Structures are given as structure tokens and as C-alpha cells.
Amino acid sequence: MRRKYAALTLCMVIVVALLTGCMGIGPGTVARDRFDYTTAVAESWKRSMLLNIVKIRYGDAPIFLDVASIINQYQLTTDLNASFGWSFPPSGNNQRFGVDGNFVDRPTITYTPLTGEKFARILMTPVAPATVMSLIEGGYPLDLVFRILVHSVNGIQNQFGGSARMRKADPEFYVILEKLRRIQSSGDVALRVKKGEERGALVMFFRKRVDPEMEKESREVRRMLGLKEEGGEFRIVYGSASSSDEEIALLTRSITEILSDISSTVEVPAEHVAEKRVPPTMEPEGEGIKGPLIRILCSRERSGDDFAAVSYRNRWFWIDDRDYQSKKLFSFLMFVMTLTETGGKEGVPIVTISAGG
């Protein structure tokens, strides 16, 4: 009998040791939670952006909702019970042994609607020329950045798809973009902040001693923009027209205007256009930079191979995962959104995970 009790006691000690070893669950959750929540937030952000573009296409009001915080709490509890009994004379004995366990995963996610006068003003405020040029200096293609973020360069108009003032681009606009893109690729154009002036003056300068072909391109660009053909440095300012032949005036777009332009090319059902629920899709002016920047498709059923997809008005609007150009531009658009502050007091989403035993 003593051997039986000793064996049972040993089993209890082993079980307690095993349960104690499982109590420290915190470290094991870091990798899983970090990447799972990152993936979930990124996916919801893509769908939110796509839905707002589609809603603007239909004249609906966009709604922006931030993930303010993510708090997850893990709890692991164990309960070990054991009892023994016997009598003299040994007419009978009893033993009871029980183990209870409970694991709780309790996530709490806080969403913050982005509203108010400050946020509305930020959405309607044009992107600063310094931000536009910083993106170019950071390696983004100049033609792409100008096509999305700029209304005009020294009065030469870009196309715009907003329903209120839809217009075609001036023919020379695309010519200038093509030439500037080639000059950018050659490394013969750069930016710098000139010291000694209030907040510094952003200056674009064309390098000297360049390849003869690039020098010819540079002269042609300067001529088309009304700049000094012999000049090497040109100050960048905000506006629809320059005040001298040594300035490059950029009339930039606001976030609202950017989304409105992108939404004009969203594919919509023909019956919705016939019923005047939505205006016709803007016809592209050509291919490449002249064509739709992002191809957002429409179908009754969800595609099985989409990069991002949302359901709206009993249709699925989606970006094909095999359309690399659209994916790249869509991601760039999301990055541009991060350059504008949301106007709220909250910072980036805070992930707090209580992973104690």
C-alpha cells in the first residue's frame, strides 16, 4: 500500500513540475503576435483605402478609422487537487486526484474615427512641394510622383479625373515628365536645401559636365518650363505660376484630390452608369504614365487571386495580384497617406500584450 501511495505522490510531483514549466508562456507569444497583428493591421489598412476610393467614385463620403491600440491578454490557470483516505481496520480506502486547466486569449482593439476640423483641413491641404521633391530624391520615379501629386508645373497642367473639374493634360506635360525621368535616371538632376534663408530654400539644380544627350534634354526641359536655359539652379515654390525664370512653381494636390483622381478610373458596372448612380469611367489618354495609374476591377463574385478586395453595392472591387504596376502604385499611395498626420492625439497603434502566467 505504501508503494502505491509513493507512486501516486511521485506522479503528482511530475505533473506539478510539468505545469510549472508551462507557466512562462510570454516569450513564445512574441513572434506569433508581432507578425500576426502586423499582417492583420496591414490587410485591414489596404481594404480600408480601397473601399474609400470606391466610395468616392460613387459620390459617397470616405471614412477613415485608425487602429489606436491593440491590447492582448493571455491567462493560463491550473488547479491541482488530491486527497487520500483510509480506515482501521482496513475496511476500505479512497484516493482522489484531479487537474484543471484554463487558457484565455482576450484581445482588446481600440478604433478611432478620424474626424474633426483639423483632420478635414489636413485632407484638403495640398502636399508640400518639399515632400514631393523629397520622394523623388528618395528614389521614387519623378514621372510617377508628379503624375499623382502635382496639378501643374509652371502652369503646364496635369490631367485630373475629379468629376467636378475633369480635364485632359496639356500635351507638353507628359513630354516634360518623360524627359525629367530620363534626366533623373542619369543622376544629372538633384535637390538641396540652400542655407541662409528662412527655413531653407529648396533648390533643384542640373549638374554640369553631363553627357551631351542629357545636356540637350535638360535645355529642352528648361525651355518648355520657361526657365533660363543657361541656369543651373532653380528655386522650387508652391503656386500655379512662377514669378521669374529662376523658379519652378509646383501646384500640388491634397489627399482628397489625389483620391478623387485615382477613383475616376475605377471600373464600374454598365447598369450603374445607365442608372446614373455613378459617372462613366474616365477614358485613358494612352498607355503607361498616360493611362490609369491603378486598375481597380469590378465583378459580381470575388476573385480568387486578388491583392486587395472589398464588397460594395453587391459587387466586388479588387486589384489583381498579378498586376504588379497597380500593386506598386497602390502601396505608394498608402505611403503618401502616412506622410500626413491624422490630426488625432493618438500616435501609431500601440500593441500591449500581457503574457504572464
Tab-separated table of C-alpha atoms in Angstrom:
chain	number	residue	atom	x	y	z
A	1	MET	CA	0.000	0.000	0.000
A	2	ARG	CA	2.813	2.381	0.878
A	3	ARG	CA	4.359	1.741	-2.548
A	4	LYS	CA	1.062	2.667	-4.214
A	5	TYR	CA	0.861	5.960	-2.301
A	6	ALA	CA	4.514	6.696	-3.034
A	7	ALA	CA	3.937	6.106	-6.768
A	8	LEU	CA	0.867	8.349	-6.741
A	9	THR	CA	2.796	11.082	-4.912
A	10	LEU	CA	5.595	10.847	-7.473
A	11	CYS	CA	3.087	11.229	-10.308
A	12	MET	CA	1.665	14.332	-8.658
A	13	VAL	CA	5.126	15.863	-8.309
A	14	ILE	CA	5.853	15.225	-12.001
A	15	VAL	CA	2.544	16.779	-13.098
A	16	VAL	CA	3.139	19.862	-10.934
A	17	ALA	CA	6.631	20.222	-12.406
A	18	LEU	CA	5.283	19.983	-15.929
A	19	LEU	CA	2.559	22.548	-15.269
A	20	THR	CA	5.038	24.904	-13.646
A	21	GLY	CA	7.231	24.649	-16.730
A	22	CYS	CA	4.303	25.700	-18.933
A	23	MET	CA	3.506	28.792	-16.919
A	24	GLY	CA	6.028	31.032	-18.696
A	25	ILE	CA	4.101	31.438	-21.949
A	26	GLY	CA	5.179	35.037	-22.572
A	27	PRO	CA	8.325	34.616	-24.729
A	28	GLY	CA	6.662	32.130	-27.046
A	29	THR	CA	3.913	34.580	-27.995
A	30	VAL	CA	6.183	37.428	-29.181
A	31	ALA	CA	6.987	36.192	-32.693
A	32	ARG	CA	3.471	34.942	-33.347
A	33	ASP	CA	1.658	38.046	-32.057
A	34	ARG	CA	4.023	40.544	-33.610
A	35	PHE	CA	3.691	39.177	-37.131
A	36	ASP	CA	0.051	38.111	-36.918
A	37	TYR	CA	-1.128	41.537	-35.763
A	38	THR	CA	1.156	43.292	-38.282
A	39	THR	CA	-0.377	41.241	-41.085
A	40	ALA	CA	-3.926	41.835	-39.834
A	41	VAL	CA	-3.485	45.621	-39.499
A	42	ALA	CA	-1.802	45.895	-42.914
A	43	GLU	CA	-4.578	43.901	-44.592
A	44	SER	CA	-7.322	45.996	-42.977
A	45	TRP	CA	-5.479	49.184	-43.983
A	46	LYS	CA	-5.367	48.066	-47.631
A	47	ARG	CA	-9.066	47.214	-47.662
A	48	SER	CA	-9.977	50.490	-45.955
A	49	MET	CA	-8.037	52.515	-48.537
A	50	LEU	CA	-9.574	50.594	-51.440
A	51	LEU	CA	-13.095	50.977	-50.023
A	52	ASN	CA	-12.677	54.740	-49.637
A	53	ILE	CA	-11.515	55.067	-53.259
A	54	VAL	CA	-14.577	53.127	-54.434
A	55	LYS	CA	-16.904	55.181	-52.209
A	56	ILE	CA	-15.538	58.434	-53.640
A	57	ARG	CA	-16.170	57.002	-57.124
A	58	TYR	CA	-19.854	56.689	-56.191
A	59	GLY	CA	-20.041	60.109	-54.546
A	60	ASP	CA	-20.102	58.582	-51.074
A	61	ALA	CA	-18.249	60.094	-48.120
A	62	PRO	CA	-14.966	58.384	-47.203
A	63	ILE	CA	-14.495	57.271	-43.609
A	64	PHE	CA	-11.063	56.803	-42.059
A	65	LEU	CA	-10.759	54.627	-38.975
A	66	ASP	CA	-7.443	54.247	-37.176
A	67	VAL	CA	-6.387	51.309	-35.028
A	68	ALA	CA	-5.436	53.261	-31.917
A	69	SER	CA	-4.297	50.370	-29.726
A	70	ILE	CA	-4.173	46.601	-29.528
A	71	ILE	CA	-4.138	45.040	-26.092
A	72	ASN	CA	-3.989	41.287	-25.774
A	73	GLN	CA	-4.001	39.361	-22.521
A	74	TYR	CA	-3.145	35.723	-22.088
A	75	GLN	CA	-4.047	33.839	-18.951
A	76	LEU	CA	-3.143	30.256	-18.050
A	77	THR	CA	-4.502	28.855	-14.812
A	78	THR	CA	-4.059	25.396	-13.299
A	79	ASP	CA	-5.727	23.754	-10.323
A	80	LEU	CA	-4.353	20.562	-8.767
A	81	ASN	CA	-6.446	18.594	-6.245
A	82	ALA	CA	-5.619	15.379	-4.420
A	83	SER	CA	-6.979	13.585	-1.363
A	84	PHE	CA	-6.362	10.245	0.354
A	85	GLY	CA	-8.268	8.335	2.986
A	86	TRP	CA	-8.107	5.014	4.809
A	87	SER	CA	-9.584	3.386	7.934
A	88	PHE	CA	-8.651	0.854	10.597
A	89	PRO	CA	-9.339	-1.915	10.459
A	90	PRO	CA	-8.737	-1.603	6.721
A	91	SER	CA	-12.302	-1.965	5.533
A	92	GLY	CA	-11.753	0.376	2.618
A	93	ASN	CA	-9.787	3.344	1.339
A	94	ASN	CA	-10.209	6.033	-1.298
A	95	GLN	CA	-7.981	8.305	-3.330
A	96	ARG	CA	-8.889	11.299	-5.489
A	97	PHE	CA	-6.646	13.142	-7.891
A	98	GLY	CA	-7.671	15.921	-10.268
A	99	VAL	CA	-6.087	18.563	-12.504
A	100	ASP	CA	-7.975	21.517	-14.075
A	101	GLY	CA	-6.551	23.921	-16.653
A	102	ASN	CA	-7.842	27.044	-18.333
A	103	PHE	CA	-6.295	29.118	-21.142
A	104	VAL	CA	-7.749	32.532	-22.061
A	105	ASP	CA	-6.811	34.712	-25.061
A	106	ARG	CA	-8.508	38.089	-24.574
A	107	PRO	CA	-7.690	40.702	-27.274
A	108	THR	CA	-8.989	44.276	-26.963
A	109	ILE	CA	-8.684	46.517	-30.039
A	110	THR	CA	-9.486	50.241	-29.973
A	111	TYR	CA	-10.606	52.021	-33.147
A	112	THR	CA	-10.573	55.796	-33.501
A	113	PRO	CA	-12.621	57.537	-36.223
A	114	LEU	CA	-10.578	60.325	-37.823
A	115	THR	CA	-12.899	63.308	-37.815
A	116	GLY	CA	-12.958	66.958	-36.877
A	117	GLU	CA	-11.934	70.239	-38.403
A	118	LYS	CA	-8.202	69.639	-38.094
A	119	PHE	CA	-8.345	66.292	-39.870
A	120	ALA	CA	-10.602	67.685	-42.621
A	121	ARG	CA	-8.203	70.582	-43.115
A	122	ILE	CA	-5.268	68.180	-43.420
A	123	LEU	CA	-7.102	66.144	-46.073
A	124	MET	CA	-7.780	69.297	-48.072
A	125	THR	CA	-4.335	70.878	-47.643
A	126	PRO	CA	-2.042	70.399	-50.671
A	127	VAL	CA	1.012	68.219	-50.152
A	128	ALA	CA	4.044	70.435	-49.583
A	129	PRO	CA	6.429	70.778	-52.560
A	130	ALA	CA	9.262	69.798	-50.223
A	131	THR	CA	7.504	66.455	-49.597
A	132	VAL	CA	7.057	65.896	-53.330
A	133	MET	CA	10.708	66.572	-54.060
A	134	SER	CA	11.879	64.509	-51.081
A	135	LEU	CA	10.072	61.486	-52.515
A	136	ILE	CA	11.925	61.997	-55.802
A	137	GLU	CA	15.246	62.420	-54.029
A	138	GLY	CA	14.447	59.249	-52.111
A	139	GLY	CA	14.349	57.265	-55.347
A	140	TYR	CA	10.713	57.302	-56.444
A	141	PRO	CA	10.272	57.848	-60.210
A	142	LEU	CA	9.734	61.526	-60.942
A	143	ASP	CA	7.043	60.911	-63.551
A	144	LEU	CA	5.031	58.789	-61.103
A	145	VAL	CA	5.304	61.299	-58.254
A	146	PHE	CA	4.341	64.261	-60.440
A	147	ARG	CA	1.506	62.369	-62.122
A	148	ILE	CA	-0.115	61.563	-58.753
A	149	LEU	CA	0.764	64.563	-56.568
A	150	VAL	CA	1.037	67.571	-58.890
A	151	HIS	CA	-1.657	69.596	-60.679
A	152	SER	CA	0.739	71.717	-62.733
A	153	VAL	CA	4.401	72.655	-63.223
A	154	ASN	CA	4.952	76.316	-64.143
A	155	GLY	CA	1.369	76.451	-65.369
A	156	ILE	CA	1.562	73.299	-67.532
A	157	GLN	CA	-1.436	71.199	-66.495
A	158	ASN	CA	-1.599	67.555	-65.477
A	159	GLN	CA	-4.752	65.552	-66.202
A	160	PHE	CA	-7.355	65.278	-63.450
A	161	GLY	CA	-10.168	62.796	-63.047
A	162	GLY	CA	-12.259	64.519	-60.374
A	163	SER	CA	-15.881	64.717	-61.538
A	164	ALA	CA	-16.199	68.407	-60.585
A	165	ARG	CA	-13.378	69.587	-62.862
A	166	MET	CA	-12.307	66.691	-65.037
A	167	ARG	CA	-9.739	67.662	-67.648
A	168	LYS	CA	-7.109	66.291	-70.002
A	169	ALA	CA	-3.433	67.064	-69.524
A	170	ASP	CA	-1.595	69.624	-71.611
A	171	PRO	CA	0.310	67.697	-74.336
A	172	GLU	CA	3.689	69.012	-73.190
A	173	PHE	CA	3.127	67.816	-69.619
A	174	TYR	CA	3.884	64.188	-70.469
A	175	VAL	CA	6.833	65.216	-72.624
A	176	ILE	CA	8.346	67.083	-69.689
A	177	LEU	CA	7.763	64.101	-67.383
A	178	GLU	CA	9.455	61.703	-69.796
A	179	LYS	CA	12.488	63.951	-70.175
A	180	LEU	CA	12.781	64.632	-66.434
A	181	ARG	CA	12.508	60.901	-65.752
A	182	ARG	CA	15.440	60.201	-68.084
A	183	ILE	CA	17.456	63.011	-66.508
A	184	GLN	CA	16.667	61.625	-63.048
A	185	SER	CA	17.796	58.139	-64.093
A	186	SER	CA	21.094	59.561	-65.333
A	187	GLY	CA	21.701	61.277	-61.996
A	188	ASP	CA	22.107	64.667	-63.620
A	189	VAL	CA	19.471	66.417	-61.536
A	190	ALA	CA	19.450	66.725	-57.753
A	191	LEU	CA	17.986	68.679	-54.844
A	192	ARG	CA	19.452	70.562	-51.944
A	193	VAL	CA	18.388	72.977	-49.241
A	194	LYS	CA	20.082	76.335	-49.581
A	195	LYS	CA	21.116	77.753	-46.223
A	196	GLY	CA	20.888	81.340	-45.128
A	197	GLU	CA	17.191	81.798	-45.908
A	198	GLU	CA	14.143	81.364	-43.696
A	199	ARG	CA	13.585	77.629	-43.117
A	200	GLY	CA	15.907	76.998	-46.049
A	201	ALA	CA	15.045	77.216	-49.723
A	202	LEU	CA	14.531	74.021	-51.696
A	203	VAL	CA	16.575	74.173	-54.893
A	204	MET	CA	16.707	71.861	-57.904
A	205	PHE	CA	19.946	72.004	-59.802
A	206	PHE	CA	21.137	70.446	-63.031
A	207	ARG	CA	24.653	69.085	-62.887
A	208	LYS	CA	27.318	70.460	-65.204
A	209	ARG	CA	29.637	68.416	-67.388
A	210	VAL	CA	26.944	65.896	-68.161
A	211	ASP	CA	26.505	63.653	-71.159
A	212	PRO	CA	25.797	65.763	-74.281
A	213	GLU	CA	22.497	63.966	-74.815
A	214	MET	CA	21.384	64.669	-71.238
A	215	GLU	CA	22.502	68.284	-71.588
A	216	LYS	CA	20.264	68.576	-74.628
A	217	GLU	CA	17.346	67.071	-72.661
A	218	SER	CA	17.971	69.492	-69.787
A	219	ARG	CA	17.972	72.515	-72.079
A	220	GLU	CA	14.743	71.358	-73.700
A	221	VAL	CA	13.045	70.917	-70.300
A	222	ARG	CA	14.173	74.356	-69.166
A	223	ARG	CA	12.890	75.887	-72.396
A	224	MET	CA	9.487	74.212	-72.071
A	225	LEU	CA	9.168	75.357	-68.461
A	226	GLY	CA	10.174	78.910	-69.293
A	227	LEU	CA	13.397	78.729	-67.297
A	228	LYS	CA	16.825	80.182	-68.050
A	229	GLU	CA	18.396	77.765	-70.481
A	230	GLU	CA	21.862	78.529	-69.132
A	231	GLY	CA	20.776	78.351	-65.499
A	232	GLY	CA	21.823	75.521	-63.224
A	233	GLU	CA	19.833	76.209	-60.032
A	234	PHE	CA	16.097	76.807	-59.737
A	235	ARG	CA	14.150	77.514	-56.595
A	236	ILE	CA	11.055	75.374	-56.018
A	237	VAL	CA	7.939	77.194	-54.775
A	238	TYR	CA	4.253	76.424	-54.346
A	239	GLY	CA	1.923	78.014	-56.881
A	240	SER	CA	0.318	77.840	-60.291
A	241	ALA	CA	2.875	80.119	-61.997
A	242	SER	CA	6.449	81.168	-61.347
A	243	SER	CA	7.400	84.794	-60.756
A	244	SER	CA	10.720	84.569	-62.604
A	245	ASP	CA	12.719	82.358	-64.919
A	246	GLU	CA	14.649	81.018	-61.948
A	247	GLU	CA	11.657	79.435	-60.189
A	248	ILE	CA	9.816	76.131	-60.630
A	249	ALA	CA	6.232	76.547	-59.400
A	250	LEU	CA	4.507	73.335	-58.319
A	251	LEU	CA	0.745	73.382	-57.782
A	252	THR	CA	0.350	70.260	-55.687
A	253	ARG	CA	-2.715	68.215	-54.783
A	254	SER	CA	-4.381	67.476	-51.477
A	255	ILE	CA	-5.102	63.936	-50.281
A	256	THR	CA	-8.764	64.426	-51.215
A	257	GLU	CA	-7.810	65.436	-54.769
A	258	ILE	CA	-5.391	62.511	-55.085
A	259	LEU	CA	-8.082	60.004	-54.075
A	260	SER	CA	-10.628	61.680	-56.356
A	261	ASP	CA	-8.275	61.437	-59.341
A	262	ILE	CA	-7.483	57.775	-58.654
A	263	SER	CA	-11.175	56.909	-58.185
A	264	SER	CA	-12.141	58.272	-61.619
A	265	THR	CA	-10.605	55.217	-63.311
A	266	VAL	CA	-12.307	52.580	-61.119
A	267	GLU	CA	-14.194	50.069	-63.260
A	268	VAL	CA	-17.960	50.116	-62.525
A	269	PRO	CA	-20.966	48.103	-63.823
A	270	ALA	CA	-22.549	49.460	-67.006
A	271	GLU	CA	-26.010	49.344	-65.427
A	272	HIS	CA	-24.850	51.648	-62.615
A	273	VAL	CA	-23.723	54.190	-65.203
A	274	ALA	CA	-27.001	53.822	-67.158
A	275	GLU	CA	-28.990	54.373	-63.951
A	276	LYS	CA	-26.845	57.453	-63.230
A	277	ARG	CA	-25.659	56.034	-59.930
A	278	VAL	CA	-22.080	56.793	-60.943
A	279	PRO	CA	-20.426	58.783	-63.771
A	280	PRO	CA	-18.726	56.936	-66.641
A	281	THR	CA	-15.171	55.764	-66.160
A	282	MET	CA	-12.647	58.313	-67.386
A	283	GLU	CA	-11.097	57.213	-70.660
A	284	PRO	CA	-7.277	56.887	-70.513
A	285	GLU	CA	-5.172	59.212	-72.660
A	286	GLY	CA	-2.794	56.438	-73.587
A	287	GLU	CA	-0.585	53.773	-72.082
A	288	GLY	CA	1.978	53.919	-69.304
A	289	ILE	CA	2.019	57.189	-67.368
A	290	LYS	CA	-0.849	58.466	-69.555
A	291	GLY	CA	-3.091	55.548	-68.682
A	292	PRO	CA	-4.872	54.514	-65.462
A	293	LEU	CA	-2.414	54.538	-62.601
A	294	ILE	CA	-4.212	51.797	-60.675
A	295	ARG	CA	-6.541	49.275	-62.304
A	296	ILE	CA	-9.384	48.559	-59.886
A	297	LEU	CA	-11.616	45.878	-61.375
A	298	CYS	CA	-15.256	45.037	-60.691
A	299	SER	CA	-17.103	41.704	-60.702
A	300	ARG	CA	-20.111	40.007	-59.130
A	301	GLU	CA	-18.010	37.313	-57.496
A	302	ARG	CA	-14.789	37.769	-55.598
A	303	SER	CA	-11.655	36.909	-57.500
A	304	GLY	CA	-9.589	34.097	-56.110
A	305	ASP	CA	-6.340	35.924	-56.825
A	306	ASP	CA	-6.654	39.485	-55.508
A	307	PHE	CA	-4.145	41.772	-53.830
A	308	ALA	CA	-6.949	43.670	-52.073
A	309	ALA	CA	-10.724	43.314	-52.405
A	310	VAL	CA	-13.821	44.945	-50.889
A	311	SER	CA	-17.542	44.397	-51.265
A	312	TYR	CA	-19.667	47.445	-52.129
A	313	ARG	CA	-23.181	47.711	-53.612
A	314	ASN	CA	-23.379	43.956	-54.191
A	315	ARG	CA	-20.195	43.991	-56.260
A	316	TRP	CA	-16.587	43.115	-55.579
A	317	PHE	CA	-13.950	45.741	-56.351
A	318	TRP	CA	-10.432	44.400	-56.422
A	319	ILE	CA	-6.827	44.740	-57.576
A	320	ASP	CA	-5.399	41.753	-59.401
A	321	ASP	CA	-2.444	40.258	-57.555
A	322	ARG	CA	-0.785	39.659	-60.948
A	323	ASP	CA	-0.944	43.372	-61.790
A	324	TYR	CA	2.391	44.421	-60.299
A	325	GLN	CA	2.184	48.027	-61.508
A	326	SER	CA	-1.180	48.598	-59.814
A	327	LYS	CA	0.023	46.963	-56.604
A	328	LYS	CA	3.138	49.115	-56.572
A	329	LEU	CA	1.212	52.351	-57.127
A	330	PHE	CA	-1.431	51.409	-54.579
A	331	SER	CA	1.285	50.804	-51.967
A	332	PHE	CA	2.865	54.139	-52.900
A	333	LEU	CA	-0.495	55.851	-52.378
A	334	MET	CA	-0.769	54.300	-48.907
A	335	PHE	CA	2.741	55.516	-48.128
A	336	VAL	CA	1.799	59.057	-49.174
A	337	MET	CA	-1.121	58.875	-46.723
A	338	THR	CA	1.328	58.216	-43.894
A	339	LEU	CA	3.117	61.488	-44.687
A	340	THR	CA	0.068	63.420	-43.489
A	341	GLU	CA	-0.689	63.491	-39.783
A	342	THR	CA	-4.124	62.268	-38.841
A	343	GLY	CA	-4.931	65.162	-36.572
A	344	GLY	CA	-5.624	62.919	-33.596
A	345	LYS	CA	-3.777	62.863	-30.303
A	346	GLU	CA	-3.014	59.186	-30.660
A	347	GLY	CA	0.237	58.091	-32.191
A	348	VAL	CA	0.864	54.912	-34.072
A	349	PRO	CA	-1.046	51.825	-32.881
A	350	ILE	CA	0.278	50.591	-29.542
A	351	VAL	CA	0.350	46.829	-29.085
A	352	THR	CA	0.285	45.840	-25.415
A	353	ILE	CA	0.255	42.135	-24.700
A	354	SER	CA	0.018	40.742	-21.203
A	355	ALA	CA	1.538	37.303	-21.495
A	356	GLY	CA	2.123	36.395	-17.898
A	357	GLY	CA	1.049	33.113	-16.386
